[in-house]
Amino acid sequence: AFWLSVAGDCDAGKRIVIAALMDSVAVGTVQIVPVQIPNQPHRAEVAKLLVHRRARRRGIARALMTQAEAEARALKRSLLTFDTTTGDAAEQLYLSLGYVRAGIIPDYAHKPEGGLVATSVFYKLINSENPGR
């Protein structure tokens, strides 16, 4: 249902879906969502980085994020933002790629098994004119 709901965004140029394939089978995906707010035309959000559990620890997530940054640059976006579950193993990946943890929001989302979980908010300036910010 999720993939069908975002299909319309893809047609309107509002979302870029990137897939990683192994032996012609999709094993990972990430999305870039250019922000449509008039005062933030320089920003895009990273959404739904997913790698199948059998394909993990092979550099696929890193490759997907690297391609996501390239796609965002092609759209003239200089700031990427996203959030992820606090304490998730993916946080270390994001930090190793140069993303900055801006903060943690407690009780942000519902866990599938019930209860609430915190989220960590990340950003990265990808404009080569401001590499250290």
PDB file of C-alpha atoms in Angstrom:
ATOM      1  CA  ALA A   1       0.000   0.000   0.000  1.00  0.00           C
ATOM      2  CA  PHE A   2       2.867   2.401   0.800  1.00  0.00           C
ATOM      3  CA  TRP A   3       4.511   1.947  -2.620  1.00  0.00           C
ATOM      4  CA  LEU A   4       1.203   2.484  -4.399  1.00  0.00           C
ATOM      5  CA  SER A   5       0.540   5.635  -2.396  1.00  0.00           C
ATOM      6  CA  VAL A   6       3.850   7.252  -3.417  1.00  0.00           C
ATOM      7  CA  ALA A   7       3.568   6.302  -7.087  1.00  0.00           C
ATOM      8  CA  GLY A   8       1.636   9.499  -7.788  1.00  0.00           C
ATOM      9  CA  ASP A   9       4.459  11.553  -6.273  1.00  0.00           C
ATOM     10  CA  CYS A  10       6.914   9.954  -8.688  1.00  0.00           C
ATOM     11  CA  ASP A  11       4.789  10.925 -11.672  1.00  0.00           C
ATOM     12  CA  ALA A  12       4.674  14.535 -10.504  1.00  0.00           C
ATOM     13  CA  GLY A  13       8.454  14.712 -10.097  1.00  0.00           C
ATOM     14  CA  LYS A  14       8.116  15.045  -6.327  1.00  0.00           C
ATOM     15  CA  ARG A  15      10.003  11.886  -5.366  1.00  0.00           C
ATOM     16  CA  ILE A  16      12.991   9.978  -6.721  1.00  0.00           C
ATOM     17  CA  VAL A  17      13.061   6.273  -5.937  1.00  0.00           C
ATOM     18  CA  ILE A  18      16.469   4.579  -6.194  1.00  0.00           C
ATOM     19  CA  ALA A  19      16.760   0.790  -6.112  1.00  0.00           C
ATOM     20  CA  ALA A  20      19.687  -1.569  -5.571  1.00  0.00           C
ATOM     21  CA  LEU A  21      19.540  -4.818  -7.512  1.00  0.00           C
ATOM     22  CA  MET A  22      21.337  -8.130  -6.997  1.00  0.00           C
ATOM     23  CA  ASP A  23      20.809 -10.749  -9.692  1.00  0.00           C
ATOM     24  CA  SER A  24      17.943  -8.637 -11.098  1.00  0.00           C
ATOM     25  CA  VAL A  25      16.154  -8.629  -7.724  1.00  0.00           C
ATOM     26  CA  ALA A  26      15.549  -5.459  -5.713  1.00  0.00           C
ATOM     27  CA  VAL A  27      17.379  -5.740  -2.394  1.00  0.00           C
ATOM     28  CA  GLY A  28      17.365  -2.117  -1.298  1.00  0.00           C
ATOM     29  CA  THR A  29      15.849   1.271  -1.884  1.00  0.00           C
ATOM     30  CA  VAL A  30      16.028   4.889  -0.830  1.00  0.00           C
ATOM     31  CA  GLN A  31      14.025   7.929  -1.824  1.00  0.00           C
ATOM     32  CA  ILE A  32      14.773  11.602  -2.264  1.00  0.00           C
ATOM     33  CA  VAL A  33      11.851  13.957  -1.738  1.00  0.00           C
ATOM     34  CA  PRO A  34      12.597  17.526  -2.877  1.00  0.00           C
ATOM     35  CA  VAL A  35      10.985  19.938  -0.448  1.00  0.00           C
ATOM     36  CA  GLN A  36       8.244  21.920  -2.181  1.00  0.00           C
ATOM     37  CA  ILE A  37       8.079  24.759   0.380  1.00  0.00           C
ATOM     38  CA  PRO A  38       8.921  28.112  -1.290  1.00  0.00           C
ATOM     39  CA  ASN A  39      11.510  29.158   1.307  1.00  0.00           C
ATOM     40  CA  GLN A  40      13.338  25.776   1.199  1.00  0.00           C
ATOM     41  CA  PRO A  41      14.068  25.083  -2.477  1.00  0.00           C
ATOM     42  CA  HIS A  42      17.614  24.078  -1.505  1.00  0.00           C
ATOM     43  CA  ARG A  43      16.524  21.122   0.676  1.00  0.00           C
ATOM     44  CA  ALA A  44      15.485  17.527   0.087  1.00  0.00           C
ATOM     45  CA  GLU A  45      14.463  14.803   2.480  1.00  0.00           C
ATOM     46  CA  VAL A  46      15.839  11.273   2.484  1.00  0.00           C
ATOM     47  CA  ALA A  47      13.067   8.724   2.971  1.00  0.00           C
ATOM     48  CA  LYS A  48      12.720   4.984   3.371  1.00  0.00           C
ATOM     49  CA  LEU A  49      16.276   3.677   3.219  1.00  0.00           C
ATOM     50  CA  LEU A  50      15.645  -0.067   3.265  1.00  0.00           C
ATOM     51  CA  VAL A  51      17.971  -3.006   2.634  1.00  0.00           C
ATOM     52  CA  HIS A  52      16.700  -6.584   2.741  1.00  0.00           C
ATOM     53  CA  ARG A  53      18.144  -8.380   5.768  1.00  0.00           C
ATOM     54  CA  ARG A  54      19.817 -11.030   3.559  1.00  0.00           C
ATOM     55  CA  ALA A  55      21.642  -8.297   1.597  1.00  0.00           C
ATOM     56  CA  ARG A  56      22.943  -6.300   4.554  1.00  0.00           C
ATOM     57  CA  ARG A  57      26.609  -5.730   5.427  1.00  0.00           C
ATOM     58  CA  ARG A  58      27.581  -5.550   1.730  1.00  0.00           C
ATOM     59  CA  GLY A  59      27.775  -1.773   1.283  1.00  0.00           C
ATOM     60  CA  ILE A  60      24.350  -1.473  -0.305  1.00  0.00           C
ATOM     61  CA  ALA A  61      23.003   1.135   2.123  1.00  0.00           C
ATOM     62  CA  ARG A  62      26.178   3.200   1.705  1.00  0.00           C
ATOM     63  CA  ALA A  63      25.895   2.991  -2.100  1.00  0.00           C
ATOM     64  CA  LEU A  64      22.222   3.969  -1.976  1.00  0.00           C
ATOM     65  CA  MET A  65      22.946   6.993   0.213  1.00  0.00           C
ATOM     66  CA  THR A  66      25.823   8.031  -2.045  1.00  0.00           C
ATOM     67  CA  GLN A  67      23.530   7.853  -5.081  1.00  0.00           C
ATOM     68  CA  ALA A  68      20.822   9.743  -3.183  1.00  0.00           C
ATOM     69  CA  GLU A  69      23.281  12.571  -2.566  1.00  0.00           C
ATOM     70  CA  ALA A  70      24.223  12.620  -6.254  1.00  0.00           C
ATOM     71  CA  GLU A  71      20.553  12.810  -7.259  1.00  0.00           C
ATOM     72  CA  ALA A  72      19.949  15.626  -4.785  1.00  0.00           C
ATOM     73  CA  ARG A  73      22.926  17.561  -6.163  1.00  0.00           C
ATOM     74  CA  ALA A  74      21.563  17.097  -9.690  1.00  0.00           C
ATOM     75  CA  LEU A  75      18.362  18.747  -8.459  1.00  0.00           C
ATOM     76  CA  LYS A  76      20.456  21.661  -7.133  1.00  0.00           C
ATOM     77  CA  ARG A  77      19.698  20.673  -3.526  1.00  0.00           C
ATOM     78  CA  SER A  78      22.398  21.454  -0.985  1.00  0.00           C
ATOM     79  CA  LEU A  79      20.862  20.190   2.271  1.00  0.00           C
ATOM     80  CA  LEU A  80      19.578  16.712   3.031  1.00  0.00           C
ATOM     81  CA  THR A  81      17.513  15.964   6.136  1.00  0.00           C
ATOM     82  CA  PHE A  82      15.833  12.889   7.601  1.00  0.00           C
ATOM     83  CA  ASP A  83      15.064  11.107  10.835  1.00  0.00           C
ATOM     84  CA  THR A  84      15.656   7.550  11.953  1.00  0.00           C
ATOM     85  CA  THR A  85      14.891   5.462  14.994  1.00  0.00           C
ATOM     86  CA  THR A  86      17.213   6.406  17.831  1.00  0.00           C
ATOM     87  CA  GLY A  87      19.607   3.595  18.669  1.00  0.00           C
ATOM     88  CA  ASP A  88      19.154   1.867  15.315  1.00  0.00           C
ATOM     89  CA  ALA A  89      22.311   0.426  13.719  1.00  0.00           C
ATOM     90  CA  ALA A  90      21.781   2.751  10.746  1.00  0.00           C
ATOM     91  CA  GLU A  91      22.792   5.736  12.888  1.00  0.00           C
ATOM     92  CA  GLN A  92      26.427   4.654  12.694  1.00  0.00           C
ATOM     93  CA  LEU A  93      26.198   4.429   8.909  1.00  0.00           C
ATOM     94  CA  TYR A  94      24.836   7.971   8.670  1.00  0.00           C
ATOM     95  CA  LEU A  95      27.532   9.332  10.968  1.00  0.00           C
ATOM     96  CA  SER A  96      30.232   7.580   8.919  1.00  0.00           C
ATOM     97  CA  LEU A  97      28.835   9.253   5.784  1.00  0.00           C
ATOM     98  CA  GLY A  98      29.225  12.700   7.333  1.00  0.00           C
ATOM     99  CA  TYR A  99      25.666  13.289   8.476  1.00  0.00           C
ATOM    100  CA  VAL A 100      25.214  15.291  11.653  1.00  0.00           C
ATOM    101  CA  ARG A 101      22.783  14.281  14.399  1.00  0.00           C
ATOM    102  CA  ALA A 102      20.896  17.494  15.142  1.00  0.00           C
ATOM    103  CA  GLY A 103      18.957  16.089  18.067  1.00  0.00           C
ATOM    104  CA  ILE A 104      16.607  13.468  19.427  1.00  0.00           C
ATOM    105  CA  ILE A 105      12.831  13.719  19.736  1.00  0.00           C
ATOM    106  CA  PRO A 106      11.363  11.374  22.376  1.00  0.00           C
ATOM    107  CA  ASP A 107       8.154   9.387  21.803  1.00  0.00           C
ATOM    108  CA  TYR A 108       8.168  10.286  18.110  1.00  0.00           C
ATOM    109  CA  ALA A 109       6.675   7.204  16.468  1.00  0.00           C
ATOM    110  CA  HIS A 110       4.789   4.031  17.263  1.00  0.00           C
ATOM    111  CA  LYS A 111       6.755   0.788  17.195  1.00  0.00           C
ATOM    112  CA  PRO A 112       5.162  -2.106  15.265  1.00  0.00           C
ATOM    113  CA  GLU A 113       5.077  -4.194  18.461  1.00  0.00           C
ATOM    114  CA  GLY A 114       3.517  -1.338  20.422  1.00  0.00           C
ATOM    115  CA  GLY A 115       4.840   1.554  22.450  1.00  0.00           C
ATOM    116  CA  LEU A 116       6.667   4.670  21.359  1.00  0.00           C
ATOM    117  CA  VAL A 117      10.215   5.186  20.150  1.00  0.00           C
ATOM    118  CA  ALA A 118      12.474   8.226  19.902  1.00  0.00           C
ATOM    119  CA  THR A 119      13.832   9.508  16.598  1.00  0.00           C
ATOM    120  CA  SER A 120      17.190  11.068  15.769  1.00  0.00           C
ATOM    121  CA  VAL A 121      17.149  13.956  13.292  1.00  0.00           C
ATOM    122  CA  PHE A 122      20.057  14.111  10.841  1.00  0.00           C
ATOM    123  CA  TYR A 123      21.273  16.576   8.224  1.00  0.00           C
ATOM    124  CA  LYS A 124      24.125  16.974   5.782  1.00  0.00           C
ATOM    125  CA  LEU A 125      25.195  19.933   3.697  1.00  0.00           C
ATOM    126  CA  ILE A 126      26.096  18.434   0.327  1.00  0.00           C
ATOM    127  CA  ASN A 127      26.969  21.677  -1.431  1.00  0.00           C
ATOM    128  CA  SER A 128      30.686  21.530  -2.225  1.00  0.00           C
ATOM    129  CA  GLU A 129      30.912  25.276  -1.515  1.00  0.00           C
ATOM    130  CA  ASN A 130      30.207  24.603   2.189  1.00  0.00           C
ATOM    131  CA  PRO A 131      31.762  21.174   2.852  1.00  0.00           C
ATOM    132  CA  GLY A 132      32.558  21.749   6.526  1.00  0.00           C
ATOM    133  CA  ARG A 133      29.186  23.015   7.689  1.00  0.00           C
TER     134      ARG A 133
END
